[in-house]
């Protein structure tokens, strides 16, 4: 009778130990995909819908209303915000004291910030023309995300987190200056697609 089982070599055992160590560290610190990819998906879907509504020449490219497009965007961003808050809270389960408290407060700040943004934009958007109203919602949400990412980078001494916030702020500023159609296109491509790729790259690097 031949025994198919064999004793693993030292190299194989080291490889398994390394893989388990990486998986455990990722679980304890939080998966980077929870911090980046949800925004990428939300922005790619929501801002593509807005771009199809606005177009670049003042004509819609698809039969989708502005309210429907904004609804897709806001629903996606609320879900993405929940993922980010969950990832931040989970990262702080391994810390104690002041660091844990700061992380928890920062996670809850995402919910509070978006709730306040919805109230302000709901109050102000009826006073603006349709395209400017949509730009208010889109620009305000990206401004909030950029600010919170930069604040999170400072809070956790994470330069990657901080520079992602700078990136969002730069794209948002350029898009707002160019107008609703360009803002939607730039955000869908540079932030939507970019954040998905960045989440995968950061996850592999970590």
PDB file of C-alpha atoms in Angstrom:
ATOM      1  CA  UNK A   1       0.000   0.000   0.000  1.00  0.00           C
ATOM      2  CA  UNK A   2       1.438   3.350  -1.051  1.00  0.00           C
ATOM      3  CA  UNK A   3       1.058   6.284   1.317  1.00  0.00           C
ATOM      4  CA  UNK A   4       0.070   9.292  -0.801  1.00  0.00           C
ATOM      5  CA  UNK A   5       0.613  11.679   2.098  1.00  0.00           C
ATOM      6  CA  UNK A   6       4.098  13.074   2.508  1.00  0.00           C
ATOM      7  CA  UNK A   7       5.738  15.370   5.009  1.00  0.00           C
ATOM      8  CA  UNK A   8       5.820  18.961   3.742  1.00  0.00           C
ATOM      9  CA  UNK A   9       9.235  20.374   3.009  1.00  0.00           C
ATOM     10  CA  UNK A  10      10.557  23.278   5.104  1.00  0.00           C
ATOM     11  CA  UNK A  11      10.060  25.602   2.122  1.00  0.00           C
ATOM     12  CA  UNK A  12       6.401  24.591   1.783  1.00  0.00           C
ATOM     13  CA  UNK A  13       5.807  25.035   5.519  1.00  0.00           C
ATOM     14  CA  UNK A  14       7.369  28.516   5.425  1.00  0.00           C
ATOM     15  CA  UNK A  15       5.210  29.448   2.447  1.00  0.00           C
ATOM     16  CA  UNK A  16       2.025  28.307   4.243  1.00  0.00           C
ATOM     17  CA  UNK A  17       3.029  30.194   7.392  1.00  0.00           C
ATOM     18  CA  UNK A  18       3.681  33.344   5.357  1.00  0.00           C
ATOM     19  CA  UNK A  19       0.332  33.087   3.555  1.00  0.00           C
ATOM     20  CA  UNK A  20      -1.528  32.626   6.843  1.00  0.00           C
ATOM     21  CA  UNK A  21       0.347  35.536   8.380  1.00  0.00           C
ATOM     22  CA  UNK A  22      -0.607  37.824   5.493  1.00  0.00           C
ATOM     23  CA  UNK A  23      -4.249  36.712   5.681  1.00  0.00           C
ATOM     24  CA  UNK A  24      -4.374  37.260   9.450  1.00  0.00           C
ATOM     25  CA  UNK A  25      -2.759  40.688   9.213  1.00  0.00           C
ATOM     26  CA  UNK A  26      -5.205  41.710   6.469  1.00  0.00           C
ATOM     27  CA  UNK A  27      -8.153  40.551   8.588  1.00  0.00           C
ATOM     28  CA  UNK A  28      -6.920  42.455  11.648  1.00  0.00           C
ATOM     29  CA  UNK A  29      -6.061  45.667   9.815  1.00  0.00           C
ATOM     30  CA  UNK A  30      -9.001  45.634   7.451  1.00  0.00           C
ATOM     31  CA  UNK A  31      -9.123  44.744   3.791  1.00  0.00           C
ATOM     32  CA  UNK A  32      -8.069  47.732   1.609  1.00  0.00           C
ATOM     33  CA  UNK A  33     -10.825  46.766  -0.828  1.00  0.00           C
ATOM     34  CA  UNK A  34     -13.336  47.899   1.804  1.00  0.00           C
ATOM     35  CA  UNK A  35     -11.708  51.345   1.838  1.00  0.00           C
ATOM     36  CA  UNK A  36     -11.326  52.012  -1.892  1.00  0.00           C
ATOM     37  CA  UNK A  37     -13.208  49.675  -4.239  1.00  0.00           C
ATOM     38  CA  UNK A  38     -16.750  50.473  -2.927  1.00  0.00           C
ATOM     39  CA  UNK A  39     -16.231  54.134  -3.857  1.00  0.00           C
ATOM     40  CA  UNK A  40     -14.938  53.117  -7.260  1.00  0.00           C
ATOM     41  CA  UNK A  41     -18.033  51.052  -7.993  1.00  0.00           C
ATOM     42  CA  UNK A  42     -20.397  53.735  -6.647  1.00  0.00           C
ATOM     43  CA  UNK A  43     -18.754  56.516  -8.638  1.00  0.00           C
ATOM     44  CA  UNK A  44     -18.444  54.514 -11.841  1.00  0.00           C
ATOM     45  CA  UNK A  45     -22.158  53.633 -11.800  1.00  0.00           C
ATOM     46  CA  UNK A  46     -23.511  56.922 -10.464  1.00  0.00           C
ATOM     47  CA  UNK A  47     -21.400  59.323 -12.498  1.00  0.00           C
ATOM     48  CA  UNK A  48     -21.761  57.269 -15.661  1.00  0.00           C
ATOM     49  CA  UNK A  49     -25.518  57.657 -15.240  1.00  0.00           C
ATOM     50  CA  UNK A  50     -25.078  61.405 -14.758  1.00  0.00           C
ATOM     51  CA  UNK A  51     -22.813  61.645 -17.793  1.00  0.00           C
ATOM     52  CA  UNK A  52     -25.349  59.816 -19.955  1.00  0.00           C
ATOM     53  CA  UNK A  53     -27.969  62.310 -18.784  1.00  0.00           C
ATOM     54  CA  UNK A  54     -25.892  65.480 -19.227  1.00  0.00           C
ATOM     55  CA  UNK A  55     -23.693  64.617 -22.204  1.00  0.00           C
ATOM     56  CA  UNK A  56     -20.948  66.992 -23.278  1.00  0.00           C
ATOM     57  CA  UNK A  57     -22.938  68.969 -25.841  1.00  0.00           C
ATOM     58  CA  UNK A  58     -26.080  69.625 -23.833  1.00  0.00           C
ATOM     59  CA  UNK A  59     -27.905  66.543 -25.166  1.00  0.00           C
ATOM     60  CA  UNK A  60     -28.619  63.388 -23.198  1.00  0.00           C
ATOM     61  CA  UNK A  61     -26.953  60.218 -24.431  1.00  0.00           C
ATOM     62  CA  UNK A  62     -29.539  57.922 -22.803  1.00  0.00           C
ATOM     63  CA  UNK A  63     -33.164  58.201 -21.598  1.00  0.00           C
ATOM     64  CA  UNK A  64     -32.311  58.656 -17.919  1.00  0.00           C
ATOM     65  CA  UNK A  65     -33.542  61.549 -15.827  1.00  0.00           C
ATOM     66  CA  UNK A  66     -31.342  63.634 -13.556  1.00  0.00           C
ATOM     67  CA  UNK A  67     -33.278  62.462 -10.496  1.00  0.00           C
ATOM     68  CA  UNK A  68     -32.717  58.831 -11.424  1.00  0.00           C
ATOM     69  CA  UNK A  69     -28.998  59.413 -12.016  1.00  0.00           C
ATOM     70  CA  UNK A  70     -28.559  61.291  -8.733  1.00  0.00           C
ATOM     71  CA  UNK A  71     -30.504  58.533  -6.980  1.00  0.00           C
ATOM     72  CA  UNK A  72     -28.107  55.901  -8.334  1.00  0.00           C
ATOM     73  CA  UNK A  73     -25.134  58.013  -7.247  1.00  0.00           C
ATOM     74  CA  UNK A  74     -26.398  58.725  -3.732  1.00  0.00           C
ATOM     75  CA  UNK A  75     -27.472  55.125  -3.095  1.00  0.00           C
ATOM     76  CA  UNK A  76     -24.057  53.893  -4.204  1.00  0.00           C
ATOM     77  CA  UNK A  77     -22.237  56.435  -2.055  1.00  0.00           C
ATOM     78  CA  UNK A  78     -24.271  55.592   1.036  1.00  0.00           C
ATOM     79  CA  UNK A  79     -23.418  51.916   0.594  1.00  0.00           C
ATOM     80  CA  UNK A  80     -19.758  52.786  -0.037  1.00  0.00           C
ATOM     81  CA  UNK A  81     -19.697  54.980   3.072  1.00  0.00           C
ATOM     82  CA  UNK A  82     -21.053  52.078   5.113  1.00  0.00           C
ATOM     83  CA  UNK A  83     -18.300  49.798   3.781  1.00  0.00           C
ATOM     84  CA  UNK A  84     -15.609  52.358   4.619  1.00  0.00           C
ATOM     85  CA  UNK A  85     -16.984  52.955   8.112  1.00  0.00           C
ATOM     86  CA  UNK A  86     -17.135  49.191   8.679  1.00  0.00           C
ATOM     87  CA  UNK A  87     -13.545  48.789   7.505  1.00  0.00           C
ATOM     88  CA  UNK A  88     -12.320  51.594   9.783  1.00  0.00           C
ATOM     89  CA  UNK A  89     -14.201  50.264  12.816  1.00  0.00           C
ATOM     90  CA  UNK A  90     -12.834  46.761  12.173  1.00  0.00           C
ATOM     91  CA  UNK A  91      -9.273  48.090  11.919  1.00  0.00           C
ATOM     92  CA  UNK A  92      -9.687  49.647  15.352  1.00  0.00           C
ATOM     93  CA  UNK A  93     -10.852  46.453  17.046  1.00  0.00           C
ATOM     94  CA  UNK A  94      -7.190  45.559  17.517  1.00  0.00           C
ATOM     95  CA  UNK A  95      -6.333  48.836  19.289  1.00  0.00           C
ATOM     96  CA  UNK A  96      -7.089  50.141  22.739  1.00  0.00           C
ATOM     97  CA  UNK A  97      -7.511  53.480  24.449  1.00  0.00           C
ATOM     98  CA  UNK A  98      -7.377  56.791  22.595  1.00  0.00           C
ATOM     99  CA  UNK A  99      -6.528  55.245  19.208  1.00  0.00           C
ATOM    100  CA  UNK A 100      -9.609  53.059  19.336  1.00  0.00           C
ATOM    101  CA  UNK A 101     -11.824  55.994  20.294  1.00  0.00           C
ATOM    102  CA  UNK A 102     -10.447  58.194  17.512  1.00  0.00           C
ATOM    103  CA  UNK A 103     -11.006  55.464  14.930  1.00  0.00           C
ATOM    104  CA  UNK A 104     -14.566  54.823  16.077  1.00  0.00           C
ATOM    105  CA  UNK A 105     -15.438  58.521  15.984  1.00  0.00           C
ATOM    106  CA  UNK A 106     -13.928  58.840  12.524  1.00  0.00           C
ATOM    107  CA  UNK A 107     -15.994  55.901  11.275  1.00  0.00           C
ATOM    108  CA  UNK A 108     -19.191  57.438  12.619  1.00  0.00           C
ATOM    109  CA  UNK A 109     -18.231  60.788  11.078  1.00  0.00           C
ATOM    110  CA  UNK A 110     -18.864  59.268   7.629  1.00  0.00           C
ATOM    111  CA  UNK A 111     -22.503  58.610   8.493  1.00  0.00           C
ATOM    112  CA  UNK A 112     -22.963  62.021  10.133  1.00  0.00           C
ATOM    113  CA  UNK A 113     -21.286  63.845   7.251  1.00  0.00           C
ATOM    114  CA  UNK A 114     -23.426  62.254   4.570  1.00  0.00           C
ATOM    115  CA  UNK A 115     -26.612  62.776   6.586  1.00  0.00           C
ATOM    116  CA  UNK A 116     -25.821  66.494   6.899  1.00  0.00           C
ATOM    117  CA  UNK A 117     -24.915  66.735   3.206  1.00  0.00           C
ATOM    118  CA  UNK A 118     -28.267  65.213   2.201  1.00  0.00           C
ATOM    119  CA  UNK A 119     -30.128  67.736   4.365  1.00  0.00           C
ATOM    120  CA  UNK A 120     -28.218  70.733   2.954  1.00  0.00           C
ATOM    121  CA  UNK A 121     -28.430  69.641  -0.692  1.00  0.00           C
ATOM    122  CA  UNK A 122     -32.129  68.761  -0.357  1.00  0.00           C
ATOM    123  CA  UNK A 123     -32.768  72.263   0.941  1.00  0.00           C
ATOM    124  CA  UNK A 124     -30.667  74.134  -1.626  1.00  0.00           C
ATOM    125  CA  UNK A 125     -31.047  72.145  -4.864  1.00  0.00           C
ATOM    126  CA  UNK A 126     -34.662  73.270  -5.612  1.00  0.00           C
ATOM    127  CA  UNK A 127     -33.367  76.852  -5.788  1.00  0.00           C
ATOM    128  CA  UNK A 128     -30.910  76.050  -8.617  1.00  0.00           C
ATOM    129  CA  UNK A 129     -31.231  75.183 -12.334  1.00  0.00           C
ATOM    130  CA  UNK A 130     -31.301  71.411 -13.008  1.00  0.00           C
ATOM    131  CA  UNK A 131     -27.656  71.018 -14.065  1.00  0.00           C
ATOM    132  CA  UNK A 132     -26.388  73.198 -11.232  1.00  0.00           C
ATOM    133  CA  UNK A 133     -28.549  71.247  -8.804  1.00  0.00           C
ATOM    134  CA  UNK A 134     -26.989  67.966  -9.923  1.00  0.00           C
ATOM    135  CA  UNK A 135     -23.526  69.502  -9.708  1.00  0.00           C
ATOM    136  CA  UNK A 136     -24.291  70.611  -6.145  1.00  0.00           C
ATOM    137  CA  UNK A 137     -25.072  67.031  -5.110  1.00  0.00           C
ATOM    138  CA  UNK A 138     -22.113  65.539  -6.928  1.00  0.00           C
ATOM    139  CA  UNK A 139     -19.567  68.171  -5.946  1.00  0.00           C
ATOM    140  CA  UNK A 140     -20.669  68.240  -2.313  1.00  0.00           C
ATOM    141  CA  UNK A 141     -20.436  64.485  -1.930  1.00  0.00           C
ATOM    142  CA  UNK A 142     -16.939  64.366  -3.431  1.00  0.00           C
ATOM    143  CA  UNK A 143     -15.834  67.303  -1.295  1.00  0.00           C
ATOM    144  CA  UNK A 144     -16.988  65.426   1.801  1.00  0.00           C
ATOM    145  CA  UNK A 145     -15.221  62.226   0.751  1.00  0.00           C
ATOM    146  CA  UNK A 146     -11.990  64.081  -0.080  1.00  0.00           C
ATOM    147  CA  UNK A 147     -11.990  65.898   3.254  1.00  0.00           C
ATOM    148  CA  UNK A 148     -12.656  62.739   5.258  1.00  0.00           C
ATOM    149  CA  UNK A 149      -9.967  60.797   3.404  1.00  0.00           C
ATOM    150  CA  UNK A 150      -7.400  63.533   4.099  1.00  0.00           C
ATOM    151  CA  UNK A 151      -8.522  63.747   7.735  1.00  0.00           C
ATOM    152  CA  UNK A 152      -8.263  59.960   8.012  1.00  0.00           C
ATOM    153  CA  UNK A 153      -4.758  60.031   6.577  1.00  0.00           C
ATOM    154  CA  UNK A 154      -3.725  62.577   9.195  1.00  0.00           C
ATOM    155  CA  UNK A 155      -5.487  60.669  11.968  1.00  0.00           C
ATOM    156  CA  UNK A 156      -3.935  57.286  11.157  1.00  0.00           C
ATOM    157  CA  UNK A 157      -0.605  58.648   9.775  1.00  0.00           C
ATOM    158  CA  UNK A 158      -1.434  57.013   6.453  1.00  0.00           C
ATOM    159  CA  UNK A 159      -0.035  58.891   3.460  1.00  0.00           C
ATOM    160  CA  UNK A 160      -1.825  56.630   0.968  1.00  0.00           C
ATOM    161  CA  UNK A 161      -5.172  57.501   2.535  1.00  0.00           C
ATOM    162  CA  UNK A 162      -4.266  61.199   2.551  1.00  0.00           C
ATOM    163  CA  UNK A 163      -3.160  61.340  -1.094  1.00  0.00           C
ATOM    164  CA  UNK A 164      -6.318  59.542  -2.209  1.00  0.00           C
ATOM    165  CA  UNK A 165      -8.217  62.427  -0.615  1.00  0.00           C
ATOM    166  CA  UNK A 166      -6.049  64.936  -2.471  1.00  0.00           C
ATOM    167  CA  UNK A 167      -6.713  63.065  -5.712  1.00  0.00           C
ATOM    168  CA  UNK A 168     -10.487  63.196  -5.168  1.00  0.00           C
ATOM    169  CA  UNK A 169     -10.320  66.907  -4.322  1.00  0.00           C
ATOM    170  CA  UNK A 170      -8.290  67.700  -7.463  1.00  0.00           C
ATOM    171  CA  UNK A 171     -10.605  65.803  -9.838  1.00  0.00           C
ATOM    172  CA  UNK A 172     -13.673  67.288  -8.161  1.00  0.00           C
ATOM    173  CA  UNK A 173     -12.336  70.850  -8.439  1.00  0.00           C
ATOM    174  CA  UNK A 174     -11.472  70.466 -12.116  1.00  0.00           C
ATOM    175  CA  UNK A 175     -14.844  68.892 -12.910  1.00  0.00           C
ATOM    176  CA  UNK A 176     -16.838  71.574 -11.118  1.00  0.00           C
ATOM    177  CA  UNK A 177     -14.980  74.278 -13.058  1.00  0.00           C
ATOM    178  CA  UNK A 178     -15.643  72.533 -16.405  1.00  0.00           C
ATOM    179  CA  UNK A 179     -19.341  71.870 -15.799  1.00  0.00           C
ATOM    180  CA  UNK A 180     -21.743  69.051 -15.023  1.00  0.00           C
ATOM    181  CA  UNK A 181     -21.055  66.838 -18.047  1.00  0.00           C
ATOM    182  CA  UNK A 182     -17.279  66.955 -17.728  1.00  0.00           C
ATOM    183  CA  UNK A 183     -17.492  66.567 -13.959  1.00  0.00           C
ATOM    184  CA  UNK A 184     -19.480  63.346 -14.397  1.00  0.00           C
ATOM    185  CA  UNK A 185     -17.138  61.973 -17.072  1.00  0.00           C
ATOM    186  CA  UNK A 186     -13.909  62.762 -15.211  1.00  0.00           C
ATOM    187  CA  UNK A 187     -15.231  61.338 -11.967  1.00  0.00           C
ATOM    188  CA  UNK A 188     -16.517  58.117 -13.549  1.00  0.00           C
ATOM    189  CA  UNK A 189     -13.171  57.451 -15.268  1.00  0.00           C
ATOM    190  CA  UNK A 190     -10.495  58.930 -12.986  1.00  0.00           C
ATOM    191  CA  UNK A 191     -12.142  58.244  -9.644  1.00  0.00           C
ATOM    192  CA  UNK A 192     -14.528  55.370 -10.382  1.00  0.00           C
ATOM    193  CA  UNK A 193     -12.175  53.229 -12.421  1.00  0.00           C
ATOM    194  CA  UNK A 194      -9.118  54.574 -10.605  1.00  0.00           C
ATOM    195  CA  UNK A 195     -10.340  53.642  -7.141  1.00  0.00           C
ATOM    196  CA  UNK A 196     -11.195  50.090  -8.190  1.00  0.00           C
ATOM    197  CA  UNK A 197      -7.695  49.617  -9.610  1.00  0.00           C
ATOM    198  CA  UNK A 198      -6.126  51.320  -6.595  1.00  0.00           C
ATOM    199  CA  UNK A 199      -8.020  49.100  -4.152  1.00  0.00           C
ATOM    200  CA  UNK A 200      -6.772  45.981  -5.894  1.00  0.00           C
ATOM    201  CA  UNK A 201      -3.175  47.263  -6.032  1.00  0.00           C
ATOM    202  CA  UNK A 202      -3.127  48.349  -2.375  1.00  0.00           C
ATOM    203  CA  UNK A 203      -4.600  44.998  -1.340  1.00  0.00           C
ATOM    204  CA  UNK A 204      -1.928  43.084  -3.254  1.00  0.00           C
ATOM    205  CA  UNK A 205       0.829  45.270  -1.856  1.00  0.00           C
ATOM    206  CA  UNK A 206      -0.432  44.819   1.716  1.00  0.00           C
TER     207      UNK A 206
END
